[in-house]
Amino acid sequence: MKTKDTKNNLVEKPNRIYGERKNFGEEVLSKELGEKYVEYRKKWIKASKRKIVTDFPLYVQIEHVGRCNLRCSTCINGTDVLRENYTKGITKPLNIKLYKKILNEAKKYNCPSIAFHNNDEPLLLKDLAERIRMAKDAGFLDIIITTNANLLTPERTRQLLDSGITKLSFSLDSWNKEDYEKIRKGGKFDIVLKNIEYFLKEKKRMNLRLPITRATCVLTKFTYKDMEKFRNFWQKRVDIVEFQNLQVLKGHTENLLPPGAKIDNTFICNNPWEQVVIRPNGNVLPCCSFYGGGLILGNIKNSSIYEIWHGQKMKKIRKELLRNNFAFSPICKMCSETFYTL
């Protein structure tokens, strides 16, 4: 379910997300990017309410590398059998020819927003900064990255600050070394903190308002009790602090649920009105769920995004979701049963 923020009509957050200073990003971006951004966000609100189907997705989320350097307990990459199934057949990043095809089509339809992540780590992509510049040249307004920051070296910091990204989200889950390294397996808290603080220092030195920075924490039995400590630690550093309820990987991560967590019976899905996800092999998905990899709409090697967006598969998904009939698809049914709330 969506809840509207009465202070800023450009902001809407699902009930499963608890944000701190969530208005801040919209206010800054509206000033920095102007009327085009404001109009995009107005369309986004309508799409998120499932009131309109735009001519082209408002948001293209690209999984460039399809792999991650961490094995976080809450993520599909943290469970061997799920990771192996999800990454099966993906051996290299999205090739540049296909990427250019995506950008050219998005430019044709004035697509406003692009992300360089899904269930992967974008900093594993060696030419990430160049690909971001290409997206900016294609006319994207809102350019988004989510990273675990373990690979955010000073060189990558300078590249990102020069590239034109508008939002940078740090997936962190903790404010201290012990809990961080227990949850985010393979990560090093001291390195992450050093990298983030250097990034923020350089952003300030360059007198940049963008990117908007965000620290996120998935609420589990390990993290829910320290929400206040997480908030106090990170809000001194980043622009926005956000808590996210756990989406369970059925049969694998139920043991991570915090005490008192219940299935979110108010859940609705609006991703097919907002976005598409494109994987390194060209497969196009209707959502960014952990389960979405099994719901393939088509492939950009032999179809356009426009054709897929208006195709029969996507129309069928929207029709059933408007009825809140998740049972039409085993994948959608499983996904709908795995969002929990406190």
Coordinates of N, CA and C in Angstrom, one line a residue, residues 92-177:
K92 N 28.9 -12.6 -18.1 CA 29.6 -11.3 -18.4 C 28.6 -10.1 -18.3
P93 N 29.1 -8.9 -18.2 CA 28.2 -7.8 -18.1 C 27.3 -7.5 -19.3
L94 N 26.3 -6.7 -19.2 CA 25.5 -6.3 -20.3 C 26.4 -5.7 -21.4
N95 N 26.4 -6.2 -22.6 CA 27.4 -5.6 -23.6 C 27.0 -4.2 -24.0
I96 N 28.0 -3.5 -24.5 CA 27.8 -2.1 -24.7 C 26.9 -1.8 -25.9
K97 N 26.8 -2.8 -26.8 CA 25.9 -2.6 -28.0 C 24.5 -2.6 -27.5
L98 N 24.1 -3.6 -26.6 CA 22.8 -3.6 -26.1 C 22.5 -2.4 -25.2
Y99 N 23.5 -2.0 -24.5 CA 23.3 -0.8 -23.6 C 23.0 0.4 -24.5
K100 N 23.7 0.6 -25.6 CA 23.4 1.7 -26.4 C 22.0 1.6 -27.0
K101 N 21.6 0.4 -27.3 CA 20.2 0.2 -27.9 C 19.2 0.7 -26.8
I102 N 19.4 0.3 -25.6 CA 18.5 0.8 -24.5 C 18.5 2.3 -24.4
L103 N 19.7 2.9 -24.4 CA 19.8 4.4 -24.3 C 19.1 5.1 -25.5
N104 N 19.3 4.6 -26.7 CA 18.7 5.2 -27.9 C 17.2 5.2 -27.8
E105 N 16.6 4.1 -27.4 CA 15.2 4.0 -27.3 C 14.6 4.8 -26.2
A106 N 15.3 4.8 -25.1 CA 14.9 5.7 -23.9 C 14.9 7.2 -24.3
K107 N 16.0 7.6 -25.0 CA 16.1 8.9 -25.5 C 14.9 9.3 -26.4
K108 N 14.5 8.4 -27.3 CA 13.4 8.6 -28.2 C 12.1 9.0 -27.4
Y109 N 11.9 8.3 -26.3 CA 10.7 8.5 -25.5 C 10.9 9.4 -24.3
N110 N 12.0 10.0 -24.2 CA 12.3 10.9 -23.1 C 12.1 10.3 -21.7
C111 N 12.6 9.1 -21.6 CA 12.6 8.4 -20.3 C 13.4 9.2 -19.3
P112 N 12.8 9.5 -18.1 CA 13.4 10.4 -17.2 C 14.4 9.7 -16.2
S113 N 14.3 8.4 -15.9 CA 15.0 7.9 -14.8 C 15.7 6.5 -15.1
I114 N 16.9 6.3 -14.6 CA 17.6 5.1 -14.9 C 18.4 4.7 -13.6
A115 N 18.5 3.4 -13.4 CA 19.3 2.9 -12.2 C 20.3 1.9 -12.8
F116 N 21.5 1.8 -12.1 CA 22.6 1.0 -12.5 C 22.8 -0.2 -11.5
H117 N 21.6 -0.7 -11.0 CA 21.7 -1.8 -10.1 C 20.4 -2.6 -10.0
N118 N 20.4 -3.8 -9.6 CA 19.2 -4.5 -9.2 C 19.7 -5.5 -8.1
N119 N 19.9 -6.7 -8.4 CA 20.5 -7.6 -7.4 C 22.0 -7.8 -7.6
D120 N 22.7 -6.8 -7.8 CA 24.1 -6.8 -8.1 C 24.8 -5.6 -7.6
E121 N 26.1 -5.6 -7.7 CA 27.0 -4.5 -7.2 C 27.5 -3.7 -8.4
P122 N 27.0 -2.5 -8.6 CA 27.5 -1.8 -9.8 C 28.9 -1.4 -9.9
L123 N 29.6 -1.3 -8.7 CA 31.0 -0.9 -8.7 C 31.9 -2.0 -9.2
L124 N 31.3 -3.2 -9.5 CA 32.1 -4.3 -10.1 C 32.3 -4.0 -11.6
L125 N 31.5 -3.1 -12.1 CA 31.6 -2.7 -13.6 C 32.7 -1.7 -13.8
K126 N 33.7 -2.1 -14.5 CA 34.9 -1.2 -14.7 C 34.6 0.1 -15.4
D127 N 33.7 0.1 -16.3 CA 33.4 1.3 -17.1 C 32.1 1.9 -16.6
L128 N 31.8 1.8 -15.3 CA 30.5 2.3 -14.8 C 30.4 3.8 -15.0
A129 N 31.4 4.6 -14.7 CA 31.4 6.0 -14.9 C 31.1 6.4 -16.3
E130 N 31.7 5.7 -17.3 CA 31.5 6.1 -18.7 C 30.0 5.7 -19.1
R131 N 29.5 4.6 -18.5 CA 28.1 4.3 -18.8 C 27.1 5.3 -18.2
I132 N 27.5 5.8 -17.1 CA 26.6 6.9 -16.5 C 26.6 8.1 -17.3
R133 N 27.8 8.5 -17.8 CA 27.9 9.7 -18.7 C 27.1 9.5 -20.0
M134 N 27.1 8.3 -20.5 CA 26.3 8.0 -21.7 C 24.8 8.1 -21.4
A135 N 24.4 7.7 -20.2 CA 23.0 7.9 -19.8 C 22.6 9.3 -19.7
K136 N 23.5 10.1 -19.1 CA 23.3 11.6 -19.0 C 23.2 12.2 -20.3
D137 N 24.0 11.8 -21.2 CA 24.0 12.4 -22.6 C 22.7 12.0 -23.3
A138 N 22.1 10.8 -22.9 CA 20.9 10.4 -23.5 C 19.6 11.1 -23.0
G139 N 19.9 12.0 -22.0 CA 18.8 12.8 -21.5 C 18.1 12.4 -20.2
F140 N 18.7 11.4 -19.5 CA 18.1 10.9 -18.3 C 18.3 12.0 -17.2
L141 N 17.2 12.3 -16.5 CA 17.3 13.3 -15.4 C 17.8 12.7 -14.1
D142 N 17.1 11.6 -13.7 CA 17.3 11.0 -12.4 C 18.2 9.7 -12.6
I143 N 19.4 9.8 -12.1 CA 20.4 8.7 -12.4 C 20.8 8.2 -11.0
I144 N 20.5 6.9 -10.8 CA 20.5 6.3 -9.5 C 21.4 5.1 -9.3
I145 N 22.1 5.1 -8.2 CA 23.0 3.9 -7.9 C 22.8 3.5 -6.5
T146 N 22.7 2.2 -6.3 CA 22.8 1.6 -5.0 C 24.0 0.7 -4.9
T147 N 24.8 0.9 -3.8 CA 26.1 0.2 -3.7 C 26.3 -0.2 -2.2
N148 N 27.1 -1.3 -2.0 CA 27.5 -1.6 -0.6 C 28.8 -0.9 -0.2
A149 N 29.4 -0.1 -1.1 CA 30.5 0.9 -0.8 C 31.8 0.2 -0.5
N150 N 31.9 -1.1 -0.5 CA 33.2 -1.8 -0.3 C 34.2 -1.4 -1.3
L151 N 33.8 -1.2 -2.5 CA 34.7 -0.9 -3.7 C 34.7 0.6 -4.0
L152 N 34.2 1.4 -3.1 CA 34.1 2.9 -3.4 C 35.4 3.5 -3.0
T153 N 36.4 3.3 -3.9 CA 37.8 3.8 -3.6 C 37.8 5.3 -3.9
P154 N 38.8 6.0 -3.6 CA 38.9 7.4 -3.9 C 38.8 7.7 -5.4
E155 N 39.4 6.8 -6.2 CA 39.3 7.0 -7.7 C 37.8 6.8 -8.1
R156 N 37.1 5.8 -7.6 CA 35.7 5.6 -8.0 C 34.8 6.8 -7.5
T157 N 35.2 7.3 -6.3 CA 34.5 8.5 -5.8 C 34.6 9.7 -6.7
R158 N 35.8 9.9 -7.2 CA 36.0 11.1 -8.1 C 35.2 10.8 -9.4
Q159 N 35.2 9.6 -9.9 CA 34.5 9.3 -11.1 C 33.0 9.5 -11.0
L160 N 32.5 9.0 -9.8 CA 31.0 9.2 -9.6 C 30.6 10.6 -9.4
L161 N 31.4 11.4 -8.7 CA 31.1 12.8 -8.5 C 31.1 13.6 -9.8
D162 N 31.9 13.1 -10.7 CA 32.0 13.8 -12.0 C 31.0 13.3 -13.0
S163 N 30.3 12.2 -12.7 CA 29.5 11.6 -13.7 C 28.1 12.1 -13.9
G164 N 27.6 12.7 -12.9 CA 26.2 13.3 -13.0 C 25.1 12.5 -12.3
I165 N 25.5 11.5 -11.4 CA 24.4 10.8 -10.7 C 23.7 11.7 -9.8
T166 N 22.4 11.4 -9.6 CA 21.5 12.3 -8.7 C 21.2 11.7 -7.4
K167 N 21.3 10.3 -7.3 CA 21.0 9.7 -6.0 C 22.0 8.5 -5.8
L168 N 22.5 8.4 -4.6 CA 23.5 7.3 -4.3 C 23.0 6.7 -2.9
S169 N 22.7 5.5 -3.0 CA 22.2 4.8 -1.8 C 23.2 3.8 -1.3
F170 N 23.5 3.8 0.0 CA 24.4 2.9 0.6 C 23.7 1.8 1.4
S171 N 23.8 0.6 0.9 CA 23.2 -0.5 1.7 C 24.1 -0.9 2.8
L172 N 23.6 -0.7 4.0 CA 24.5 -0.8 5.2 C 24.0 -1.8 6.3
D173 N 22.8 -1.6 6.7 CA 22.2 -2.6 7.7 C 22.7 -2.5 9.1
S174 N 23.7 -1.7 9.3 CA 24.3 -1.6 10.7 C 25.1 -0.3 10.9
W175 N 25.3 0.0 12.1 CA 26.1 1.2 12.5 C 27.4 0.8 13.2
N176 N 27.6 -0.6 13.3 CA 28.8 -1.0 14.0 C 29.4 -2.2 13.3
K177 N 30.7 -2.4 13.5 CA 31.5 -3.4 12.8 C 31.0 -4.8 13.1

